[in-house]
mmCIF file of C-alpha atoms in Angstrom:
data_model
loop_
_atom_site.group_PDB
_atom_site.id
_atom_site.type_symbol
_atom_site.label_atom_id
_atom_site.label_comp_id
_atom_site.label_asym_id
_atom_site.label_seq_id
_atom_site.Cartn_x
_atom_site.Cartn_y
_atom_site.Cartn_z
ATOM 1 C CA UNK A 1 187.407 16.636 281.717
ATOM 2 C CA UNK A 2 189.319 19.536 281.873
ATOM 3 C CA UNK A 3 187.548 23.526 283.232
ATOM 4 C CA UNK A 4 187.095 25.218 279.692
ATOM 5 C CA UNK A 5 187.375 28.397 282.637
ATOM 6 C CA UNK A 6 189.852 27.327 285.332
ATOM 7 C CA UNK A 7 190.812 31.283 286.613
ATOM 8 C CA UNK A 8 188.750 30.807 289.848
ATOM 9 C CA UNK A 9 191.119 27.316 290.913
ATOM 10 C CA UNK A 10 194.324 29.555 289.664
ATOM 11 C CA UNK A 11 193.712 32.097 291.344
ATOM 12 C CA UNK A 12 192.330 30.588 294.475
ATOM 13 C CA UNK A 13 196.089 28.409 294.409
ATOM 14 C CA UNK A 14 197.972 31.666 294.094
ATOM 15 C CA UNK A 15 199.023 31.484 290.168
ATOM 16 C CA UNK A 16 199.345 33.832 287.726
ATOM 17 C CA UNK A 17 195.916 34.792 285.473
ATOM 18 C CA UNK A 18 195.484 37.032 282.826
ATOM 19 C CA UNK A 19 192.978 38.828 284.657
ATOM 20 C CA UNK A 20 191.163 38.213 288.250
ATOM 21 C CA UNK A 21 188.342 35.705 288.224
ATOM 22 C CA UNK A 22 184.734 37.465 289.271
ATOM 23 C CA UNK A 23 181.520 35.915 290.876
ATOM 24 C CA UNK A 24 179.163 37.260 293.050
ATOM 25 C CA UNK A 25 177.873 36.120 296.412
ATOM 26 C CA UNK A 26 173.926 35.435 295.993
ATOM 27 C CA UNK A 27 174.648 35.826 292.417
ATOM 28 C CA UNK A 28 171.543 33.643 291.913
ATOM 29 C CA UNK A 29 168.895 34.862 292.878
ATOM 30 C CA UNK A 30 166.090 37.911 293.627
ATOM 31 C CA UNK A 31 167.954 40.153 290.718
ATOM 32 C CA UNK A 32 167.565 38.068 288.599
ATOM 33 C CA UNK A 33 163.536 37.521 286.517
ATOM 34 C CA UNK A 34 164.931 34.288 285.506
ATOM 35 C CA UNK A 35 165.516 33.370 289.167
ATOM 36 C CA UNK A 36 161.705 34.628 290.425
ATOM 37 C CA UNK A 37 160.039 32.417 287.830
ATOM 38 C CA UNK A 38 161.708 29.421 288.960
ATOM 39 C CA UNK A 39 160.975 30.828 292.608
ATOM 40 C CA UNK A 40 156.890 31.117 291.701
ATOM 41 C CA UNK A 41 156.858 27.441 290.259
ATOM 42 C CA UNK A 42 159.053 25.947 293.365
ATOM 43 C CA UNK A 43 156.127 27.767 295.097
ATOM 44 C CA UNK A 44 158.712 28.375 298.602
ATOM 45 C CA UNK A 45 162.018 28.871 298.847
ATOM 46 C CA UNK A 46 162.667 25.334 301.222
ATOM 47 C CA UNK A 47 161.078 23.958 297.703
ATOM 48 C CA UNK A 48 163.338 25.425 295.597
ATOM 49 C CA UNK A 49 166.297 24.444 297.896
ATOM 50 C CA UNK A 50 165.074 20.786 298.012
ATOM 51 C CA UNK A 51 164.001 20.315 294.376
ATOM 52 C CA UNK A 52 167.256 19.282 292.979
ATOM 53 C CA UNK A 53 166.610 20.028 289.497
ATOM 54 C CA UNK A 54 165.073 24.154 290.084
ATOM 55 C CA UNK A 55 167.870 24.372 292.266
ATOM 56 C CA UNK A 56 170.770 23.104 289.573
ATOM 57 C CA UNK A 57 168.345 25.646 287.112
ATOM 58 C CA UNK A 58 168.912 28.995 289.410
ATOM 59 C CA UNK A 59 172.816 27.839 289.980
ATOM 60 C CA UNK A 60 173.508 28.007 286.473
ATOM 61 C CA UNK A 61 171.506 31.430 285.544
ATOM 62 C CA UNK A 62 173.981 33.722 286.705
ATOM 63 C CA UNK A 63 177.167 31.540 284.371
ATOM 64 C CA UNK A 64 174.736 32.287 281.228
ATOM 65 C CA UNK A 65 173.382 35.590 282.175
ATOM 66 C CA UNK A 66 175.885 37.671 283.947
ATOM 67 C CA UNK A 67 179.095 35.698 282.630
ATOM 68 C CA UNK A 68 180.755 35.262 286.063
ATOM 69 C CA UNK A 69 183.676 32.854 286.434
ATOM 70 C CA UNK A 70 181.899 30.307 288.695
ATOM 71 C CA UNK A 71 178.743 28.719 289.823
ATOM 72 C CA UNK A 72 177.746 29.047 293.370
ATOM 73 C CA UNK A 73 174.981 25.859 294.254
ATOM 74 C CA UNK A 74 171.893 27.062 295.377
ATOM 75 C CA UNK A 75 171.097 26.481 298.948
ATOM 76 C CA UNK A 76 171.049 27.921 302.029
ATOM 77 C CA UNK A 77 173.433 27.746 305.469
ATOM 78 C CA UNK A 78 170.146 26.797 307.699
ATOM 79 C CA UNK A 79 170.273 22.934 306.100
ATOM 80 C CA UNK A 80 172.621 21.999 308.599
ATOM 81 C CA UNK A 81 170.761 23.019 311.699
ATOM 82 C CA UNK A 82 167.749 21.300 309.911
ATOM 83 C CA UNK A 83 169.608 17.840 309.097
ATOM 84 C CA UNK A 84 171.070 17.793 312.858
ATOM 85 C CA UNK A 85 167.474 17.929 313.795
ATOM 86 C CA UNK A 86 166.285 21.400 314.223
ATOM 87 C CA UNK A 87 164.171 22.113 311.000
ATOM 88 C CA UNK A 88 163.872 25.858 309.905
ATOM 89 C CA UNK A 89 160.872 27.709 308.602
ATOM 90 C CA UNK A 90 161.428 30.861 305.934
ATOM 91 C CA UNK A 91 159.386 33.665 306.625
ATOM 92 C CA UNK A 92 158.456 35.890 303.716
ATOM 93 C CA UNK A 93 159.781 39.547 304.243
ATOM 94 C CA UNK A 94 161.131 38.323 307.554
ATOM 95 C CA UNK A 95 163.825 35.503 306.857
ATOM 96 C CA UNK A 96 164.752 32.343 308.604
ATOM 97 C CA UNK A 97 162.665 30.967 311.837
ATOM 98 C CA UNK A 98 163.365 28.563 313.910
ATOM 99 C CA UNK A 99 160.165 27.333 316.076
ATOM 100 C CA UNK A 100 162.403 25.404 318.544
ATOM 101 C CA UNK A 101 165.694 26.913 319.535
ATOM 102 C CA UNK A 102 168.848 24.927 321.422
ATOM 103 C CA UNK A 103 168.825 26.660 325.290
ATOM 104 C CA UNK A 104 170.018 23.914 327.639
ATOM 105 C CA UNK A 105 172.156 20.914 327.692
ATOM 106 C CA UNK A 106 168.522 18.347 327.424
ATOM 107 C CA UNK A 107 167.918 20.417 324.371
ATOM 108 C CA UNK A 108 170.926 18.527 322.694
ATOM 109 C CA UNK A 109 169.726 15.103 322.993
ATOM 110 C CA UNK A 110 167.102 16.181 320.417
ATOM 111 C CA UNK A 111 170.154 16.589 318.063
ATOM 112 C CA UNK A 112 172.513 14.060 316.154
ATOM 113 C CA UNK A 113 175.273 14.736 313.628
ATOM 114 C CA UNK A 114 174.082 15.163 310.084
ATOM 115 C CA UNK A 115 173.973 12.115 307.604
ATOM 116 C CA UNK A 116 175.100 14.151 304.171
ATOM 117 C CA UNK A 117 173.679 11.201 301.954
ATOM 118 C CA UNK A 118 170.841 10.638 304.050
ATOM 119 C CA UNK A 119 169.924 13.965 305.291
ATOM 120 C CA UNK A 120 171.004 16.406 302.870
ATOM 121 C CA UNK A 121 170.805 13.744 299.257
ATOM 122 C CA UNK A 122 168.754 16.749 297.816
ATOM 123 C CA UNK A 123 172.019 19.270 297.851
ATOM 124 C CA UNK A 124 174.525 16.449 296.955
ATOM 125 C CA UNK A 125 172.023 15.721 293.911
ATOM 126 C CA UNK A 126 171.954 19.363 293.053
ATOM 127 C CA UNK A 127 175.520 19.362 292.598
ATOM 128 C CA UNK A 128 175.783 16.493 290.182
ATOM 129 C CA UNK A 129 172.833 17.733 288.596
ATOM 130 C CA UNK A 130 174.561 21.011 288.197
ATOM 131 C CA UNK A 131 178.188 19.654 287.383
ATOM 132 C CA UNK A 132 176.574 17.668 284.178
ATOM 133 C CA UNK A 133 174.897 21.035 283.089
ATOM 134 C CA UNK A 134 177.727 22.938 283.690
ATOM 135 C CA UNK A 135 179.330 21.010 281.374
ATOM 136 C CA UNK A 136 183.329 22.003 282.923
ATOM 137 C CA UNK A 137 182.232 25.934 281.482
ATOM 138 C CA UNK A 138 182.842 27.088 285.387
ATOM 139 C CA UNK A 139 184.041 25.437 288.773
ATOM 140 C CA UNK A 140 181.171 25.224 291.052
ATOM 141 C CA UNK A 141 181.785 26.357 294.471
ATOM 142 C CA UNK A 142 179.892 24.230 297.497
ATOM 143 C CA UNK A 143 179.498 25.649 301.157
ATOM 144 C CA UNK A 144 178.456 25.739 304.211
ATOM 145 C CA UNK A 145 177.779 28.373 307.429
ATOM 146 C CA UNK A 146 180.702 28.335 309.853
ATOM 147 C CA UNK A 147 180.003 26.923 313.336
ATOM 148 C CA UNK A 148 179.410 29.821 314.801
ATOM 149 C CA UNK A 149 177.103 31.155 312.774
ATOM 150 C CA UNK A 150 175.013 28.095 312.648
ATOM 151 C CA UNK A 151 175.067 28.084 316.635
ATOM 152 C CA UNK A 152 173.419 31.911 316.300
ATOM 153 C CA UNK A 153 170.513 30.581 314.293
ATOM 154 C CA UNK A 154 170.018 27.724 316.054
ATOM 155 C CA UNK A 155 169.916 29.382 319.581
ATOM 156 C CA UNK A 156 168.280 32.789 318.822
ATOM 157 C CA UNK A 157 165.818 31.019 316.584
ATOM 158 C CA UNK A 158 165.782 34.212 313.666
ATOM 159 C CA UNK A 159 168.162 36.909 312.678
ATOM 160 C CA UNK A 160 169.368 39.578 315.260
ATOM 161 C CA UNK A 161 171.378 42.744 315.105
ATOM 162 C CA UNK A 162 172.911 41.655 318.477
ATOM 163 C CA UNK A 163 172.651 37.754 318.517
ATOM 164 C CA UNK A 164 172.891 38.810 322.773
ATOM 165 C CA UNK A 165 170.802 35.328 323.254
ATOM 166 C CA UNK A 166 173.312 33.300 321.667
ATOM 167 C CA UNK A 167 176.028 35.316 323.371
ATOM 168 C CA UNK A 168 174.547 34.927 326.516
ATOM 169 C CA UNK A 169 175.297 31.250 326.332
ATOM 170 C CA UNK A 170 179.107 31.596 325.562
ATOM 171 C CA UNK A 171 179.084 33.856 328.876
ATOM 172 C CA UNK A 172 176.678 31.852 331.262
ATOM 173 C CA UNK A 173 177.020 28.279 329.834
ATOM 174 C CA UNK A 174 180.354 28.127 327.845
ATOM 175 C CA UNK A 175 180.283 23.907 328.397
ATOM 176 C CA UNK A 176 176.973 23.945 326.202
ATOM 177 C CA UNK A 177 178.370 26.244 323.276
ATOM 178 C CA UNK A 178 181.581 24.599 322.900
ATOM 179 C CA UNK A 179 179.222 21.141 323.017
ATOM 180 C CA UNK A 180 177.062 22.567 320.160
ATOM 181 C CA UNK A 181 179.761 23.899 318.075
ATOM 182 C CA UNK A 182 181.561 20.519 318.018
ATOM 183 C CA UNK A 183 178.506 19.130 316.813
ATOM 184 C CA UNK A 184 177.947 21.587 314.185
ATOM 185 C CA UNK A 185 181.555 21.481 312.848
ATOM 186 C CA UNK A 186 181.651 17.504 312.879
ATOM 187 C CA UNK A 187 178.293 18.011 310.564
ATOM 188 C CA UNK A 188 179.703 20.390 308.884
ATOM 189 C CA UNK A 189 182.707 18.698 307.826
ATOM 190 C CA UNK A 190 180.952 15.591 306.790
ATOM 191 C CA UNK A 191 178.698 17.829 304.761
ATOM 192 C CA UNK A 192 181.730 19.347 303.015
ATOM 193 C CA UNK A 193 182.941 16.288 302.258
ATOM 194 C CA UNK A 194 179.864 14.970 301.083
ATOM 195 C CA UNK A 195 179.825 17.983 298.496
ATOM 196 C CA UNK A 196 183.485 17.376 297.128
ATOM 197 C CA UNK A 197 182.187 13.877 296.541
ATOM 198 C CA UNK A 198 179.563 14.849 294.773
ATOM 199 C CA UNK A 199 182.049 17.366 292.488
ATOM 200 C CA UNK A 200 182.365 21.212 294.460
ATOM 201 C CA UNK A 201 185.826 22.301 292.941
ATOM 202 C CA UNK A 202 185.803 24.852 295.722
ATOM 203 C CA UNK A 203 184.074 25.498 299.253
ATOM 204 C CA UNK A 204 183.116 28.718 301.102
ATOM 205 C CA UNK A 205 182.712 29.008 304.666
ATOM 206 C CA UNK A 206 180.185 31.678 305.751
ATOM 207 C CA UNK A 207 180.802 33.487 309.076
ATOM 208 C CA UNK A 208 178.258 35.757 309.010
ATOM 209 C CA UNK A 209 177.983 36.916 311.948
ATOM 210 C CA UNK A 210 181.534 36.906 313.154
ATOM 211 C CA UNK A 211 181.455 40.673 313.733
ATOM 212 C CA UNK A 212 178.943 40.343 316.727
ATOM 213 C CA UNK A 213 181.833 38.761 318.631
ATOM 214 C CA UNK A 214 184.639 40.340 320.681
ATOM 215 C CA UNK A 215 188.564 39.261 319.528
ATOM 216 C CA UNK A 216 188.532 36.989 322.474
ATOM 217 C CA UNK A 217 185.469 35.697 321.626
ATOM 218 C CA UNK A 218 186.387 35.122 317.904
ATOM 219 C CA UNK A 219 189.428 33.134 319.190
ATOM 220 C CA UNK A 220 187.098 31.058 322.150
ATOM 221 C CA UNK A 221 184.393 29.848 319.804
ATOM 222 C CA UNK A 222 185.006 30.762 316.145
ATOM 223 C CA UNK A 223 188.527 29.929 315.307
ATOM 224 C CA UNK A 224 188.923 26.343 316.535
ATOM 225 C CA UNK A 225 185.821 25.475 314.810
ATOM 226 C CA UNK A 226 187.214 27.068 311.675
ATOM 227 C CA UNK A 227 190.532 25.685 312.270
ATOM 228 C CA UNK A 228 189.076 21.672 312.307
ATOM 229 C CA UNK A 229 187.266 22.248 309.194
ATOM 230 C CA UNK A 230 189.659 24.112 307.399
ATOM 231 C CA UNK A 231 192.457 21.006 308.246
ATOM 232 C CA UNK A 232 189.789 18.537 307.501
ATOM 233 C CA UNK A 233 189.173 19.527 304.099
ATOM 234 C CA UNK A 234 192.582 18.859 301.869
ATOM 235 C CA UNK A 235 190.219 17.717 298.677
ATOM 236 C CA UNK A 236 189.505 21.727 297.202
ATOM 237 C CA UNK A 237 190.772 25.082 297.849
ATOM 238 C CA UNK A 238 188.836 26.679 301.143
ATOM 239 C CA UNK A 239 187.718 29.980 301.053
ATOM 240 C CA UNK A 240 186.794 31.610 304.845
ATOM 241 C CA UNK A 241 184.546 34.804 304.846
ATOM 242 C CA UNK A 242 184.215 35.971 307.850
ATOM 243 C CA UNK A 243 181.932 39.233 307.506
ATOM 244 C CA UNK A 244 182.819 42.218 310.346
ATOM 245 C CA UNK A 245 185.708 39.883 312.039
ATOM 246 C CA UNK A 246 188.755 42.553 311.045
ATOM 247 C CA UNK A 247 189.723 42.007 313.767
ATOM 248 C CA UNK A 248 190.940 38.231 312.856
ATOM 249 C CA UNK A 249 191.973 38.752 309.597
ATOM 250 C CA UNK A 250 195.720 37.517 310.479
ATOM 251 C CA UNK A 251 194.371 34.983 312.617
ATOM 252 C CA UNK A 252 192.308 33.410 309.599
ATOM 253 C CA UNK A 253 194.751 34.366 307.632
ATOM 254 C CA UNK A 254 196.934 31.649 309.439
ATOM 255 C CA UNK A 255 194.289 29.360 308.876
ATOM 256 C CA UNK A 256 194.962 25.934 306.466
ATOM 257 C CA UNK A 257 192.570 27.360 303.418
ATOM 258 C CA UNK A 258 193.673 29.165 300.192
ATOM 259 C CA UNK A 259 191.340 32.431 300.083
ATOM 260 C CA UNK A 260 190.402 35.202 302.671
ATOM 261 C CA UNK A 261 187.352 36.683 301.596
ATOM 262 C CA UNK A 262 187.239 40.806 302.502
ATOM 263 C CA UNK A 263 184.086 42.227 303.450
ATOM 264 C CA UNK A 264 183.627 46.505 302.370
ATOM 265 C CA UNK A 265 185.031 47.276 305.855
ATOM 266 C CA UNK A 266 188.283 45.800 305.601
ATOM 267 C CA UNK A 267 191.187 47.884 303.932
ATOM 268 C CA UNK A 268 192.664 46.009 301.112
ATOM 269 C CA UNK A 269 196.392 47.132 301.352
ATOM 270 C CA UNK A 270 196.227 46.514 305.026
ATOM 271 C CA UNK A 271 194.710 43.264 304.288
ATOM 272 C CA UNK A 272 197.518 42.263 302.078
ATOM 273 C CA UNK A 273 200.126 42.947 304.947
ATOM 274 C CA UNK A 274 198.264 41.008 307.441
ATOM 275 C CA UNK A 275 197.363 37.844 304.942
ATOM 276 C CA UNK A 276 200.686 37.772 302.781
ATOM 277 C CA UNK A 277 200.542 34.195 302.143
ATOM 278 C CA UNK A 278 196.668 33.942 300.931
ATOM 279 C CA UNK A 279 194.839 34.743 297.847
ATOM 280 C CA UNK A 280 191.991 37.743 299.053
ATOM 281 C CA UNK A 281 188.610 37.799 297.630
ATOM 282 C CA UNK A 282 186.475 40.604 297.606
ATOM 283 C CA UNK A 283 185.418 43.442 298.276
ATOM 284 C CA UNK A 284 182.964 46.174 296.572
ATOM 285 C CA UNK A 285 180.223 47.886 299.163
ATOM 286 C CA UNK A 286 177.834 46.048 297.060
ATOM 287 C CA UNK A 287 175.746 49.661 297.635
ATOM 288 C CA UNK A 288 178.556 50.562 294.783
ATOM 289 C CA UNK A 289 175.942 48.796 292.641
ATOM 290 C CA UNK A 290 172.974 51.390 293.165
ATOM 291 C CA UNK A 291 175.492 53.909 291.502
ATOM 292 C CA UNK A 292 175.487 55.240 287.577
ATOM 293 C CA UNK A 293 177.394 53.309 285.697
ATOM 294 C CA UNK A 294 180.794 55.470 285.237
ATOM 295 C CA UNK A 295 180.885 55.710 289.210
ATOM 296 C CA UNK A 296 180.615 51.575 289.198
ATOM 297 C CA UNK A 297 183.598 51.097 286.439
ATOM 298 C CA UNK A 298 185.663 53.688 288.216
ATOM 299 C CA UNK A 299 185.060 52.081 291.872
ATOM 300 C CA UNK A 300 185.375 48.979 290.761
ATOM 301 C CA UNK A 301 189.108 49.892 289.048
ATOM 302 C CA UNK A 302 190.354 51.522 292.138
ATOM 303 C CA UNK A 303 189.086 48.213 293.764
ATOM 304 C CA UNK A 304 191.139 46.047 291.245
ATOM 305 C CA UNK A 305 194.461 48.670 291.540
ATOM 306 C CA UNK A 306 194.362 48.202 295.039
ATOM 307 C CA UNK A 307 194.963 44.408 294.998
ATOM 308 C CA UNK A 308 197.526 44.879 292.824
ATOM 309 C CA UNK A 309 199.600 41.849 292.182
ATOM 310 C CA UNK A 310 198.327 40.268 294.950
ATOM 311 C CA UNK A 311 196.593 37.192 294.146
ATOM 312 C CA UNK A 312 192.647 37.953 294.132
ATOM 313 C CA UNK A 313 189.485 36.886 293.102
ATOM 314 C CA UNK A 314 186.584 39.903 292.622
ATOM 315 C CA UNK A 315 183.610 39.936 294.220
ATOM 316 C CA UNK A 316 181.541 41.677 296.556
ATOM 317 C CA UNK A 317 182.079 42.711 299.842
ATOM 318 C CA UNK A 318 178.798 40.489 300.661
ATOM 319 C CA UNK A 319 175.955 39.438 298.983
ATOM 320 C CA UNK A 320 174.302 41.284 296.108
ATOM 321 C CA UNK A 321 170.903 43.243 297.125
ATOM 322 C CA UNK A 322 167.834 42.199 296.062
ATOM 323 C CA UNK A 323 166.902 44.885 294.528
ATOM 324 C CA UNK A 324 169.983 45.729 292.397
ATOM 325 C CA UNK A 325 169.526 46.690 289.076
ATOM 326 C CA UNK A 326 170.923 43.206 286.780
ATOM 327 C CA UNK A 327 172.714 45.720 284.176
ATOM 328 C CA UNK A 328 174.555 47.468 286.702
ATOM 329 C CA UNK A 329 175.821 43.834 288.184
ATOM 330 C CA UNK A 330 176.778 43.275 284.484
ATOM 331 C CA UNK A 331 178.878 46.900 284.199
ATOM 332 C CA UNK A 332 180.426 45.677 287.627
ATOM 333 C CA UNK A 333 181.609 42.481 285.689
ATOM 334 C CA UNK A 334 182.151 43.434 282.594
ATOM 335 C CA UNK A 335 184.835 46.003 284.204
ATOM 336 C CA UNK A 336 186.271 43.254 286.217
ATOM 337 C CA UNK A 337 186.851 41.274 282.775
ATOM 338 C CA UNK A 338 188.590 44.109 280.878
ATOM 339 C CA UNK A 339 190.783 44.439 283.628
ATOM 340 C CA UNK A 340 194.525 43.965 283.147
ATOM 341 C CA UNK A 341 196.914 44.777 286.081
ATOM 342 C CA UNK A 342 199.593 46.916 285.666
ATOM 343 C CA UNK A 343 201.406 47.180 288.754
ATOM 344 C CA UNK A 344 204.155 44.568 289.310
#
């Protein structure tokens, strides 16, 4: 069956739409009422995630109730530590927790590369699940955390503003980073894989927390990971985000994927000279959203202007905040969907 709403998969190959596809990232979830009910009866967010059918529920919500251009599947980055081995705990008010953490080269034996059908069947379900519901109204978009951001979590154990215990490994131990990296990104790509198989139309690759790296860095223990993944998955258009790494934006620019995602900090008309060749996605403060109305439609227009005829998909410059007003996410769509470029 043909998409009844293809302009994500246009735009995301570099063609001509009529206007730029929209979709938020965390577009399901805390905003949403819709999304806390189905949160109280999952009873945990790991349930939620692993109940197939809540999960296809919440990844739909946002195509009915906000009218974005595509479904994002509900999950979260942390399965992949937890199918190599390393399960994750989420802490209410305080996020992800890890109560074992990857420190020494022993600590790896513990580990193996994930089994997408065995080890992750409840994600791969929620897709096809999803893709029925769906019904070809939307692409869904599948994804995954990029190596390096997986290797923070799994060696700091939690979030940081510093990540300086998983940093300390690149500098003392660079033999056991590049070791767990390659296992990440070989369980990542299978996972990727898994999810095209299952019917993605498009992935995302999270770096997160690319911006607590230097350049050199970046290039050491980000990139090459990146680069494997991003060669290894011909099936779908690729979309890297790699949050606070403007510093790389030519380098992932030169990467073999179709978008660039833009986080708030990154200059659009300077991105557009550095990434000439990509389709950008991005990249409202999603603050923005906290603002009246008129100040939302008129940021969100100089936003549009600014990409110009450069091929773009709208969104956020990162997730959508919790506590953001639904109505105001609708203005910030809505505007997106009257929008008609008129530079050349």
């Amino acid at each position: 069956m043909k998409l009844q709403n293809d302009l994500l998969l246009r735009a995301a190959r570099g063609e001509a739409t009529s206007r730029p596809p929209v979709w938020l990232m965390r577009q399901a979830g805390r905003i949403l009422a819709e999304y806390r009910a189905v949160r109280q009866e999952a009873g945990s967010f790991i349930n939620l995630v692993s109940n197939p059918e809540l999960a296809a529920e919440v990844t739909i919500q946002p195509v009915d109730i906000l009218g974005v251009d595509a479904a994002i599947i509900f999950s979260d980055i942390l399965v992949i530590p937890e199918a190599m081995g390393l399960p994750y705990e989420m802490v209410e008010q305080k996020g992800p927790n890890f109560p074992e953490t990857i420190q020494t080269e022993s600590d790896l034996a513990r580990l193996r590369i994930a089994d997408p059908e065995k080890d992750l069947s409840y994600v791969l379900n929620a897709i096809k699940i999803t893709k029925s519901r769906l019904q070809e109204r939307v692409p869904l978009i599948g994804f995954a955390g990029a190596p390096f951001t997986i290797f923070c979590y799994m060696t700091e154990g939690k979030g940081s503003k510093t990540f300086s215990v998983a940093k300390k490994i690149l500098y003392s131990d660079p033999e056991l980073a590049h070791h767990l990296l390659q296992m990440i990104t070989d369980s990542t790509i299978r996972y990727l894989k898994a999810q095209v198989n299952a019917g993605v139309d498009l992935v995302q690759l999270f770096d997160s927390w690319a911006g607590v790296l230097s350049p050199e860095h970046y290039q050491a223990y980000s990139l090459p990971y990146l680069k494997q993944i991003c060669d290894a998955i011909t099936e779908v258009p690729v979309t890297v985000f790699a949050k606070g790494a403007f510093f790389a934006r030519k380098s992932i620019g030169e990467l073999n994927c179709s978008v660039v995602g833009l986080d708030w900090n990154m200059d659009i008309a300077e991105s557009r000279q550095l990434i000439p060749g990509k389709t950008l996605q991005g990249n409202l403060d999603p603050c923005v959203l906290y603002a009246s109305y008129d100040e939302i439609r008129k940021q969100t227009r100089s936003m549009l202007e600014a990409f110009g005829s450069h091929p773009f998909i709208a969104n956020l410059g990162h997730g959508v905040y919790p506590d953001t007003d639904p109505d105001k996410v609708r203005c910030f769509i809505e505007t997106v969907r009257e929008f008609r470029a008129t530079q050349p």
